[in-house]
Amino acid sequence: MTAPLKVGLAGLGTVGASVVRLIEGDRDALTARCGRAVEVVAACARDPKKDRGIDTSKLRWFDDPKKLAVDPGIDVFVELMGGDGDPAKAAVEAALRAKKSVVTANKALLAKHGLELAALAEENYVALNFEAAAAGAIPIVKTLREGLSGNTIARVYGILNGTCNYILTRMEQEKLSFADCLKDAQRLGYAEADPTFDVEGFDTAQKLSLLASLAFGTKADESAVYVEGISSISPADLEAAEELGYRIKLLGVAVRTEHGIEQRVHPTMVPKDSAIAQVMGVTNAVTVDVDGFAPLTLVGPGAGGAATAASVVADIGDIARGVRTHPFGRKTSDLSAAGKAPMQRHEGGYYIRLMAVDKPGTAATIATRLAEQQISMESIVQRHRGTKGGADAKSASGPVPVILITYATTEDAVRQAIDAVKRDKVISGEPQLIRIEKNR
Ligand code: NAP
Ligand code: HSE
């Protein structure tokens, strides 16, 4: 019988503690599936005294993740601390240099330093596995890296952040405030240590850059992704979307275009009866458009300890079985630079919510500015003070919300029309602009 695989775990928070629970759970089944036993033998966290709801008494304790990473008593180093710099980066590098395979759930680290870490793993003939870094329990990394290795991929897109989808769902369905929903997402262990990464779209961008690398052979590069988050989405937008037959989702989209690989993250209005609109709560969904057959969609829990631990343990299982692939599915030297696609070229419908000054001629001015940019309107809704959705209209003579839905146009045209309307001084405040995607 092969000797047990000895695991050293840095980080015993939401994910780390769940990994210990899962490995300690049905040991016989895990041993049978991996062909050898898997044992957590050592761990590291900031506070050795914290009650984590797991038994740490038999684990060798380290205060320094880098020392754990090179300890001769471990075979695999599992990094679950988070953060795109040290100690995570230094510890992962040290482990790879010491010829220990690494498993991490840290998308921030990989989106910034993934290329150099993957090269280090290749040089040292060890694995760098990161299934848990994108879409929680959904095996999308393996699907892109191995399952679809014979196919040409045209597009990968989906809901990649559980916290944002949870917040949008509860705001829409239960009319709760953004702040209350975020607090619940933090309590449930979905949000990042700094939830700005979730709500401003950076977490989705980091995950998207990893998926784009696996799908298209680009170098994972967060800075190549256009990013907008959900913090500006108001109850008025969710209400208007509902009335107009849409839902708002934070989507990450990586698509092959004639100008290169476009990567973007932004709130998107999707038709209420589309498949992606049915994905609610902390659930994630990733769709892959491939040549030769209908799109492939994977749906499942995108965050939380148990869901994420499933992917971490699956990665450890591969190492136990002796499976090693190039971290990004091909040699790092074969990956190409990812350019940033300008959003001005983006084509599609737009939702525009303006606070229009309540005086004669305002509607005509707005219509003229849109017409100048050849923008056709699918619908215009003008709220009256005191009506549903007109909550932003504060006083009897104050501005009133006007909601415009355009037919397909370009982002450049929409931005130019809005700038002209602003110069005309017929609106107050910053207009809200949400892209509409009908073919999801
Ligand atoms: P967490 O609950 O905040 O846990 C972080 C752990 O790292 C804690 O145990 C903490 O120690 C330890 N740690 C932090 N800084 C350290 C340092 N300098 N030295 C030693 N230990 C340190 O975070 P998490 O939610 O488990 O997330 C961990 C990683 O998984 C992150 O990269 C995250 O992006 C990723 N991830 C999380 C989820 C999720 O749903 N939560 C899903 C997918 C991926 P103490 O406990 O002593 O403070
Ligand atoms: N904070 C992340 C999310 C964790 O909410 O999706 C999973 O990567």
Short mmCIF file of C-alpha atoms and ligand atoms in Angstrom, two decimals:
data_model
loop_
_atom_site.label_atom_id
_atom_site.label_comp_id
_atom_site.label_asym_id
_atom_site.label_seq_id
_atom_site.Cartn_x
_atom_site.Cartn_y
_atom_site.Cartn_z
CA MET A 1 0.00 0.00 0.00
CA THR A 2 1.34 3.45 -0.94
CA ALA A 3 2.22 5.68 2.03
CA PRO A 4 -0.39 8.27 3.02
CA LEU A 5 -0.20 11.67 1.35
CA LYS A 6 0.75 14.17 4.07
CA VAL A 7 -0.93 17.55 3.82
CA GLY A 8 0.18 20.83 5.41
CA LEU A 9 -2.63 23.40 5.58
CA ALA A 10 -1.94 27.15 5.82
CA GLY A 11 -5.20 28.89 6.72
CA LEU A 12 -7.88 27.37 8.94
CA GLY A 13 -10.72 29.82 8.33
CA THR A 14 -13.99 29.19 6.48
CA VAL A 15 -12.37 27.03 3.79
CA GLY A 16 -9.43 25.55 5.73
CA ALA A 17 -11.57 24.23 8.59
CA SER A 18 -14.02 22.74 6.07
CA VAL A 19 -11.15 20.98 4.30
CA VAL A 20 -10.11 19.36 7.59
CA ARG A 21 -13.73 18.29 8.21
CA LEU A 22 -14.07 16.80 4.73
CA ILE A 23 -10.81 14.87 4.87
CA GLU A 24 -11.62 13.60 8.37
CA GLY A 25 -15.17 12.71 7.27
CA ASP A 26 -15.36 9.52 5.21
CA ARG A 27 -11.68 8.52 5.28
CA ASP A 28 -12.24 5.09 3.73
CA ALA A 29 -14.06 6.47 0.71
CA LEU A 30 -11.37 9.11 0.16
CA THR A 31 -8.61 6.49 0.46
CA ALA A 32 -10.41 4.22 -2.00
CA ARG A 33 -10.84 7.02 -4.53
CA CYS A 34 -7.28 8.32 -4.21
CA GLY A 35 -5.59 4.93 -4.00
CA ARG A 36 -3.88 6.02 -0.78
CA ALA A 37 -4.80 7.69 2.49
CA VAL A 38 -4.78 11.48 2.74
CA GLU A 39 -3.84 12.97 6.12
CA VAL A 40 -3.69 16.55 7.33
CA VAL A 41 -0.57 16.45 9.52
CA ALA A 42 0.35 20.12 10.02
CA ALA A 43 -1.35 23.50 9.99
CA CYS A 44 -0.74 27.19 10.29
CA ALA A 45 -2.96 30.17 11.10
CA ARG A 46 -2.55 33.46 12.94
CA ASP A 47 -4.16 32.48 16.21
CA PRO A 48 -3.26 29.02 17.60
CA LYS A 49 -5.88 29.33 20.36
CA LYS A 50 -8.93 30.15 18.23
CA ASP A 51 -11.83 27.68 18.41
CA ARG A 52 -12.34 26.58 14.81
CA GLY A 53 -14.87 23.81 15.46
CA ILE A 54 -12.26 21.21 14.46
CA ASP A 55 -9.73 19.20 16.44
CA THR A 56 -6.29 20.71 15.86
CA SER A 57 -4.61 18.93 18.79
CA LYS A 58 -2.99 16.26 16.64
CA LEU A 59 -1.71 18.69 14.00
CA ARG A 60 1.84 20.02 14.17
CA TRP A 61 1.38 23.78 14.53
CA PHE A 62 3.36 26.40 12.61
CA ASP A 63 3.21 30.15 13.14
CA ASP A 64 5.09 30.82 9.90
CA PRO A 65 3.41 29.60 6.66
CA LYS A 66 6.76 29.60 4.84
CA LYS A 67 8.25 27.18 7.38
CA LEU A 68 5.25 24.89 6.99
CA ALA A 69 5.59 25.10 3.19
CA VAL A 70 9.11 23.59 3.22
CA ASP A 71 8.65 21.20 6.13
CA PRO A 72 10.04 17.75 5.23
CA GLY A 73 7.07 16.14 7.00
CA ILE A 74 4.55 17.26 4.36
CA ASP A 75 4.07 16.19 0.72
CA VAL A 76 1.54 18.83 -0.31
CA PHE A 77 1.18 22.45 0.74
CA VAL A 78 -2.39 23.78 0.76
CA GLU A 79 -2.64 27.58 0.81
CA LEU A 80 -5.97 28.88 2.17
CA MET A 81 -4.94 32.20 3.69
CA GLY A 82 -5.80 34.50 0.80
CA GLY A 83 -4.27 37.74 -0.44
CA ASP A 84 -2.24 38.48 -3.56
CA GLY A 85 1.05 39.04 -1.72
CA ASP A 86 2.97 37.61 1.20
CA PRO A 87 2.70 35.44 3.21
CA ALA A 88 0.65 33.48 0.60
CA LYS A 89 3.00 34.23 -2.32
CA ALA A 90 6.24 33.60 -0.40
CA ALA A 91 4.88 30.37 1.07
CA VAL A 92 3.63 29.01 -2.27
CA GLU A 93 6.96 29.86 -3.94
CA ALA A 94 8.88 28.20 -1.11
CA ALA A 95 6.77 25.04 -1.38
CA LEU A 96 7.21 24.81 -5.17
CA ARG A 97 10.98 25.36 -4.87
CA ALA A 98 11.05 22.60 -2.24
CA LYS A 99 9.38 20.38 -4.88
CA LYS A 100 6.09 20.14 -3.04
CA SER A 101 2.85 20.24 -4.97
CA VAL A 102 0.56 23.11 -4.06
CA VAL A 103 -3.21 23.45 -3.89
CA THR A 104 -4.71 26.91 -3.48
CA ALA A 105 -8.12 28.60 -3.59
CA ASN A 106 -6.49 31.99 -3.90
CA LYS A 107 -7.67 33.66 -7.13
CA ALA A 108 -6.18 37.01 -6.11
CA LEU A 109 -2.70 35.47 -5.92
CA LEU A 110 -3.10 33.54 -9.19
CA ALA A 111 -4.58 36.44 -11.17
CA LYS A 112 -1.53 38.50 -10.24
CA HIS A 113 1.32 35.97 -9.98
CA GLY A 114 -0.16 32.82 -11.54
CA LEU A 115 2.15 32.85 -14.52
CA GLU A 116 5.39 32.94 -12.52
CA LEU A 117 4.04 30.42 -9.99
CA ALA A 118 2.96 28.07 -12.79
CA ALA A 119 6.43 28.37 -14.36
CA LEU A 120 7.99 27.54 -10.99
CA ALA A 121 5.72 24.49 -10.65
CA GLU A 122 6.75 23.32 -14.14
CA GLU A 123 10.47 23.82 -13.43
CA ASN A 124 10.16 21.72 -10.30
CA TYR A 125 7.90 19.04 -11.85
CA VAL A 126 5.17 19.53 -9.25
CA ALA A 127 1.47 20.39 -9.43
CA LEU A 128 -0.14 23.77 -8.83
CA ASN A 129 -3.87 23.03 -8.59
CA PHE A 130 -6.54 25.71 -8.14
CA GLU A 131 -10.02 24.30 -8.81
CA ALA A 132 -11.41 26.12 -5.77
CA ALA A 133 -10.18 29.49 -7.04
CA ALA A 134 -13.08 29.79 -9.51
CA ALA A 135 -16.77 29.09 -8.94
CA GLY A 136 -16.59 27.17 -5.65
CA ALA A 137 -17.75 23.57 -6.04
CA ILE A 138 -18.16 23.75 -9.83
CA PRO A 139 -15.34 21.78 -11.53
CA ILE A 140 -14.83 24.43 -14.22
CA VAL A 141 -11.02 24.45 -14.07
CA LYS A 142 -10.85 20.72 -14.79
CA THR A 143 -13.58 21.06 -17.43
CA LEU A 144 -11.63 23.71 -19.36
CA ARG A 145 -8.17 22.28 -18.75
CA GLU A 146 -8.94 18.62 -19.41
CA GLY A 147 -12.59 17.95 -20.31
CA LEU A 148 -12.61 20.30 -23.31
CA SER A 149 -8.94 20.05 -24.28
CA GLY A 150 -9.93 18.79 -27.74
CA ASN A 151 -12.35 21.65 -28.48
CA THR A 152 -12.13 25.23 -29.64
CA ILE A 153 -13.83 27.56 -27.20
CA ALA A 154 -15.58 30.70 -28.42
CA ARG A 155 -16.83 32.11 -25.14
CA VAL A 156 -16.87 31.47 -21.39
CA TYR A 157 -19.26 33.46 -19.27
CA GLY A 158 -21.32 33.30 -16.16
CA ILE A 159 -22.02 34.24 -12.59
CA LEU A 160 -18.72 33.77 -10.80
CA ASN A 161 -19.26 35.54 -7.48
CA GLY A 162 -21.58 33.99 -4.91
CA THR A 163 -21.67 37.07 -2.69
CA CYS A 164 -22.91 39.38 -5.47
CA ASN A 165 -25.54 36.95 -6.70
CA TYR A 166 -26.70 36.40 -3.12
CA ILE A 167 -26.98 40.18 -2.56
CA LEU A 168 -28.82 40.85 -5.84
CA THR A 169 -31.21 37.95 -5.26
CA ARG A 170 -32.17 39.02 -1.75
CA MET A 171 -32.44 42.70 -2.67
CA GLU A 172 -34.78 41.77 -5.52
CA GLN A 173 -36.87 39.11 -3.79
CA GLU A 174 -36.97 40.33 -0.19
CA LYS A 175 -36.48 44.07 -0.81
CA LEU A 176 -33.62 44.10 1.72
CA SER A 177 -30.91 46.74 1.73
CA PHE A 178 -27.55 46.19 0.07
CA ALA A 179 -25.78 46.60 3.44
CA ASP A 180 -27.95 43.98 5.21
CA CYS A 181 -27.49 41.43 2.40
CA LEU A 182 -23.73 41.97 2.43
CA LYS A 183 -23.63 41.48 6.21
CA ASP A 184 -25.43 38.14 5.80
CA ALA A 185 -23.04 37.06 3.02
CA GLN A 186 -20.13 37.80 5.37
CA ARG A 187 -21.75 35.91 8.25
CA LEU A 188 -22.29 32.88 6.00
CA GLY A 189 -18.61 32.83 4.97
CA TYR A 190 -19.23 33.78 1.30
CA ALA A 191 -17.49 37.14 1.16
CA GLU A 192 -13.78 37.84 0.86
CA ALA A 193 -11.88 39.18 3.90
CA ASP A 194 -12.26 42.57 2.18
CA PRO A 195 -15.75 42.41 0.58
CA THR A 196 -14.88 45.27 -1.76
CA PHE A 197 -13.29 42.57 -3.91
CA ASP A 198 -16.71 40.93 -4.24
CA VAL A 199 -19.01 43.91 -4.69
CA GLU A 200 -16.71 45.95 -6.95
CA GLY A 201 -16.27 43.00 -9.31
CA PHE A 202 -12.55 42.35 -8.72
CA ASP A 203 -13.09 38.81 -7.44
CA THR A 204 -15.09 37.98 -10.60
CA ALA A 205 -12.37 39.58 -12.72
CA GLN A 206 -9.67 37.49 -11.05
CA LYS A 207 -11.65 34.30 -11.62
CA LEU A 208 -12.45 35.28 -15.21
CA SER A 209 -8.77 35.88 -15.97
CA LEU A 210 -8.01 32.32 -14.80
CA LEU A 211 -10.84 30.83 -16.88
CA ALA A 212 -9.80 32.86 -19.94
CA SER A 213 -6.26 31.53 -19.58
CA LEU A 214 -7.51 27.95 -19.49
CA ALA A 215 -9.99 28.48 -22.35
CA PHE A 216 -7.95 30.65 -24.71
CA GLY A 217 -4.30 30.22 -23.70
CA THR A 218 -3.89 33.82 -22.53
CA LYS A 219 -1.68 34.77 -19.60
CA ALA A 220 -3.92 35.19 -16.55
CA ASP A 221 -3.95 38.94 -16.04
CA GLU A 222 -6.54 40.70 -13.94
CA SER A 223 -5.57 44.07 -15.40
CA ALA A 224 -6.75 42.90 -18.84
CA VAL A 225 -10.34 42.69 -17.58
CA TYR A 226 -12.82 45.60 -17.82
CA VAL A 227 -14.50 45.73 -14.38
CA GLU A 228 -17.65 47.27 -12.93
CA GLY A 229 -19.22 46.00 -9.71
CA ILE A 230 -22.71 46.03 -8.22
CA SER A 231 -22.35 48.70 -5.55
CA SER A 232 -24.13 51.27 -7.73
CA ILE A 233 -27.17 49.05 -8.35
CA SER A 234 -30.11 50.56 -6.48
CA PRO A 235 -33.50 49.14 -5.49
CA ALA A 236 -34.96 51.43 -8.21
CA ASP A 237 -32.89 49.54 -10.85
CA LEU A 238 -33.98 46.13 -9.54
CA GLU A 239 -37.60 47.28 -9.50
CA ALA A 240 -37.39 48.68 -13.03
CA ALA A 241 -35.69 45.51 -14.28
CA GLU A 242 -38.48 43.41 -12.78
CA GLU A 243 -41.17 45.55 -14.40
CA LEU A 244 -39.47 45.46 -17.79
CA GLY A 245 -39.01 41.66 -17.73
CA TYR A 246 -35.33 41.46 -16.72
CA ARG A 247 -33.11 40.48 -13.81
CA ILE A 248 -29.77 42.06 -12.96
CA LYS A 249 -26.79 39.71 -12.65
CA LEU A 250 -23.07 40.38 -12.29
CA LEU A 251 -21.61 38.54 -15.27
CA GLY A 252 -18.04 37.76 -16.21
CA VAL A 253 -17.59 37.28 -19.96
CA ALA A 254 -14.48 36.17 -21.85
CA VAL A 255 -15.02 35.97 -25.59
CA ARG A 256 -12.91 35.46 -28.68
CA THR A 257 -13.37 38.48 -31.01
CA GLU A 258 -11.70 39.60 -34.22
CA HIS A 259 -9.65 42.00 -32.07
CA GLY A 260 -8.49 39.38 -29.57
CA ILE A 261 -9.87 37.97 -26.34
CA GLU A 262 -12.30 40.40 -24.68
CA GLN A 263 -12.70 40.02 -20.92
CA ARG A 264 -15.32 42.03 -19.05
CA VAL A 265 -17.20 42.03 -15.77
CA HIS A 266 -20.25 44.21 -15.20
CA PRO A 267 -23.85 44.15 -14.00
CA THR A 268 -26.02 42.89 -16.84
CA MET A 269 -29.77 42.85 -17.48
CA VAL A 270 -30.81 39.40 -18.65
CA PRO A 271 -34.36 38.41 -19.68
CA LYS A 272 -36.26 37.00 -16.71
CA ASP A 273 -37.04 33.79 -18.60
CA SER A 274 -33.41 33.13 -19.64
CA ALA A 275 -31.44 30.28 -18.06
CA ILE A 276 -28.94 32.57 -16.33
CA ALA A 277 -31.74 34.60 -14.71
CA GLN A 278 -32.86 31.47 -12.83
CA VAL A 279 -29.50 31.24 -11.00
CA MET A 280 -30.25 32.60 -7.55
CA GLY A 281 -28.53 33.13 -4.23
CA VAL A 282 -24.95 31.96 -3.73
CA THR A 283 -25.21 29.69 -6.78
CA ASN A 284 -22.78 30.22 -9.64
CA ALA A 285 -23.21 29.20 -13.28
CA VAL A 286 -20.60 28.99 -16.02
CA THR A 287 -21.46 28.49 -19.68
CA VAL A 288 -18.88 27.46 -22.26
CA ASP A 289 -19.60 27.93 -25.98
CA VAL A 290 -17.65 25.29 -27.88
CA ASP A 291 -17.42 24.24 -31.51
CA GLY A 292 -19.53 21.32 -32.59
CA PHE A 293 -22.20 21.08 -29.92
CA ALA A 294 -24.61 23.10 -27.81
CA PRO A 295 -23.23 25.26 -25.00
CA LEU A 296 -22.20 23.49 -21.85
CA THR A 297 -23.44 24.96 -18.55
CA LEU A 298 -22.28 24.02 -15.08
CA VAL A 299 -24.30 25.25 -12.11
CA GLY A 300 -23.58 24.90 -8.38
CA PRO A 301 -22.68 26.58 -5.11
CA GLY A 302 -20.09 29.24 -5.73
CA ALA A 303 -18.91 30.04 -2.22
CA GLY A 304 -18.95 28.81 1.36
CA GLY A 305 -16.75 26.43 3.30
CA ALA A 306 -18.23 23.06 2.34
CA ALA A 307 -18.57 23.88 -1.38
CA THR A 308 -15.05 25.25 -1.67
CA ALA A 309 -13.52 22.42 0.37
CA ALA A 310 -14.94 19.93 -2.16
CA SER A 311 -12.78 21.46 -4.89
CA VAL A 312 -9.70 21.72 -2.64
CA VAL A 313 -9.96 18.05 -1.66
CA ALA A 314 -10.51 17.03 -5.30
CA ASP A 315 -7.25 18.81 -6.17
CA ILE A 316 -5.45 17.05 -3.31
CA GLY A 317 -6.92 13.78 -4.63
CA ASP A 318 -5.33 14.36 -8.04
CA ILE A 319 -1.96 14.82 -6.39
CA ALA A 320 -2.48 11.64 -4.33
CA ARG A 321 -3.15 9.77 -7.58
CA GLY A 322 -0.01 11.21 -9.18
CA VAL A 323 -1.90 13.33 -11.75
CA ARG A 324 0.04 16.43 -12.82
CA THR A 325 -0.89 18.81 -15.63
CA HIS A 326 0.38 22.21 -16.71
CA PRO A 327 -1.43 24.54 -14.28
CA PHE A 328 -3.01 26.57 -17.12
CA GLY A 329 -3.50 23.59 -19.43
CA ARG A 330 -0.42 24.22 -21.58
CA LYS A 331 3.22 25.17 -21.03
CA THR A 332 3.45 28.64 -19.50
CA SER A 333 5.89 29.58 -22.30
CA ASP A 334 3.06 28.92 -24.80
CA LEU A 335 0.60 31.34 -23.15
CA SER A 336 0.04 34.63 -24.98
CA ALA A 337 -0.40 38.13 -23.57
CA ALA A 338 -3.99 39.18 -22.82
CA GLY A 339 -4.80 42.64 -24.20
CA LYS A 340 -7.50 44.83 -22.68
CA ALA A 341 -10.47 45.17 -25.02
CA PRO A 342 -11.88 48.72 -25.17
CA MET A 343 -15.49 48.79 -24.03
CA GLN A 344 -16.40 51.60 -26.49
CA ARG A 345 -16.76 48.90 -29.14
CA HIS A 346 -19.21 46.88 -27.05
CA GLU A 347 -22.51 46.36 -28.89
CA GLY A 348 -25.87 45.60 -27.33
CA GLY A 349 -28.97 47.09 -25.78
CA TYR A 350 -28.72 49.47 -22.83
CA TYR A 351 -30.82 50.35 -19.80
CA ILE A 352 -30.37 54.01 -18.93
CA ARG A 353 -31.93 55.55 -15.83
CA LEU A 354 -31.80 59.34 -15.73
CA MET A 355 -33.08 61.82 -13.19
CA ALA A 356 -34.74 64.26 -15.56
CA VAL A 357 -35.42 67.88 -14.68
CA ASP A 358 -39.20 68.29 -14.65
CA LYS A 359 -39.66 71.06 -17.23
CA PRO A 360 -41.12 71.28 -20.74
CA GLY A 361 -38.76 70.09 -23.48
CA THR A 362 -36.66 67.71 -21.34
CA ALA A 363 -37.96 64.54 -22.99
CA ALA A 364 -37.52 66.05 -26.45
CA THR A 365 -33.92 67.05 -25.67
CA ILE A 366 -33.06 63.56 -24.47
CA ALA A 367 -34.73 62.00 -27.54
CA THR A 368 -32.80 64.34 -29.84
CA ARG A 369 -29.44 63.50 -28.29
CA LEU A 370 -30.11 59.79 -28.64
CA ALA A 371 -31.28 60.20 -32.23
CA GLU A 372 -28.09 62.11 -33.08
CA GLN A 373 -26.19 58.94 -32.17
CA GLN A 374 -28.59 56.76 -34.20
CA ILE A 375 -29.84 55.11 -31.01
CA SER A 376 -33.33 53.58 -31.35
CA MET A 377 -35.52 53.23 -28.30
CA GLU A 378 -37.28 50.01 -27.38
CA SER A 379 -39.13 51.69 -24.52
CA ILE A 380 -39.23 54.84 -22.43
CA VAL A 381 -40.79 54.93 -18.98
CA GLN A 382 -41.23 58.23 -17.20
CA ARG A 383 -42.05 57.88 -13.53
CA HIS A 384 -44.38 60.38 -11.95
CA ARG A 385 -43.77 61.64 -8.49
CA GLY A 386 -45.31 59.40 -5.88
CA THR A 387 -45.67 56.42 -8.25
CA LYS A 388 -43.99 53.06 -7.70
CA GLY A 389 -40.27 53.30 -8.47
CA GLY A 390 -40.32 57.06 -8.24
CA ALA A 391 -38.77 56.97 -4.79
CA ASP A 392 -35.78 58.99 -5.99
CA ALA A 393 -37.99 61.97 -6.72
CA LYS A 394 -37.73 63.83 -3.45
CA SER A 395 -39.79 66.99 -3.86
CA ALA A 396 -42.77 68.16 -5.87
CA SER A 397 -40.54 70.17 -8.22
CA GLY A 398 -37.51 67.85 -8.14
CA PRO A 399 -36.22 65.61 -10.93
CA VAL A 400 -38.16 62.50 -11.95
CA PRO A 401 -36.72 59.16 -13.02
CA VAL A 402 -36.81 58.38 -16.73
CA ILE A 403 -35.92 54.85 -17.81
CA LEU A 404 -34.80 54.23 -21.38
CA ILE A 405 -34.27 50.84 -22.98
CA THR A 406 -32.35 51.00 -26.25
CA TYR A 407 -32.12 48.60 -29.14
CA ALA A 408 -28.63 47.33 -29.98
CA THR A 409 -26.12 50.15 -30.29
CA THR A 410 -22.51 50.78 -29.30
CA GLU A 411 -21.19 51.83 -25.92
CA ASP A 412 -19.48 54.76 -27.60
CA ALA A 413 -22.80 56.06 -28.98
CA VAL A 414 -24.53 55.72 -25.59
CA ARG A 415 -21.71 57.50 -23.75
CA GLN A 416 -21.70 60.35 -26.29
CA ALA A 417 -25.47 60.78 -26.05
CA ILE A 418 -25.33 60.84 -22.24
CA ASP A 419 -22.50 63.38 -22.26
CA ALA A 420 -24.56 65.63 -24.54
CA VAL A 421 -27.63 65.31 -22.30
CA LYS A 422 -25.48 66.25 -19.30
CA ARG A 423 -24.20 69.33 -21.13
CA ASP A 424 -27.84 70.29 -21.87
CA LYS A 425 -28.43 70.37 -18.08
CA VAL A 426 -31.75 68.52 -18.36
CA ILE A 427 -30.74 65.81 -15.88
CA SER A 428 -29.38 65.84 -12.37
CA GLY A 429 -26.80 63.44 -10.93
CA GLU A 430 -25.01 60.62 -12.72
CA PRO A 431 -27.13 58.47 -15.08
CA GLN A 432 -27.23 54.74 -14.37
CA LEU A 433 -26.24 52.59 -17.32
CA ILE A 434 -26.62 48.79 -17.42
CA ARG A 435 -25.83 46.64 -20.43
CA ILE A 436 -28.56 44.27 -21.66
CA GLU A 437 -27.71 40.79 -22.92
CA LYS A 438 -30.59 38.92 -24.53
CA ASN A 439 -28.84 35.76 -25.71
CA ARG A 440 -27.95 34.30 -22.32
P1 NAP B 1 -10.78 33.23 6.12
O1 NAP B 1 -11.97 32.61 6.71
O2 NAP B 1 -10.52 34.67 6.36
O3 NAP B 1 -9.51 32.38 6.61
C1 NAP B 1 -8.20 32.79 6.41
C2 NAP B 1 -7.27 31.93 7.24
O4 NAP B 1 -5.93 32.29 6.95
C3 NAP B 1 -7.49 32.11 8.75
O5 NAP B 1 -7.41 30.86 9.40
C4 NAP B 1 -6.31 32.99 9.18
O6 NAP B 1 -5.85 32.73 10.49
C5 NAP B 1 -5.24 32.54 8.18
N1 NAP B 1 -4.26 33.58 7.95
C6 NAP B 1 -4.47 34.82 7.44
N2 NAP B 1 -3.31 35.51 7.41
C7 NAP B 1 -2.37 34.68 7.91
C8 NAP B 1 -0.98 34.83 8.16
N3 NAP B 1 -0.35 35.97 7.88
N4 NAP B 1 -0.31 33.79 8.67
C9 NAP B 1 -0.96 32.64 8.98
N5 NAP B 1 -2.27 32.44 8.75
C10 NAP B 1 -2.97 33.46 8.24
O7 NAP B 1 -10.74 33.04 4.55
P2 NAP B 1 -11.51 31.93 3.68
O8 NAP B 1 -12.86 32.41 3.37
O9 NAP B 1 -11.31 30.60 4.29
O10 NAP B 1 -10.69 32.04 2.31
C11 NAP B 1 -9.41 31.47 2.16
C12 NAP B 1 -9.01 31.51 0.69
O11 NAP B 1 -9.97 30.80 -0.07
C13 NAP B 1 -8.97 32.91 0.07
O12 NAP B 1 -7.96 32.94 -0.91
C14 NAP B 1 -10.33 33.03 -0.60
O13 NAP B 1 -10.34 33.94 -1.68
C15 NAP B 1 -10.52 31.63 -1.08
N6 NAP B 1 -11.91 31.22 -1.32
C16 NAP B 1 -12.84 31.41 -0.35
C17 NAP B 1 -14.14 30.97 -0.57
C18 NAP B 1 -15.22 31.15 0.44
O14 NAP B 1 -16.39 30.88 0.12
N7 NAP B 1 -14.92 31.60 1.65
C19 NAP B 1 -14.46 30.32 -1.77
C20 NAP B 1 -13.45 30.14 -2.74
C21 NAP B 1 -12.19 30.59 -2.49
P3 NAP B 1 -6.78 33.03 11.79
O15 NAP B 1 -7.95 32.12 11.65
O16 NAP B 1 -5.94 32.68 12.94
O17 NAP B 1 -7.16 34.47 11.69
N1 HSE B 2 -16.09 35.65 -2.14
C1 HSE B 2 -16.20 34.68 -3.15
C2 HSE B 2 -17.63 34.67 -3.69
C3 HSE B 2 -15.84 33.33 -2.61
O1 HSE B 2 -18.50 35.23 -3.05
O2 HSE B 2 -17.85 34.10 -4.76
C4 HSE B 2 -15.80 32.25 -3.65
O3 HSE B 2 -14.74 32.43 -4.52
#
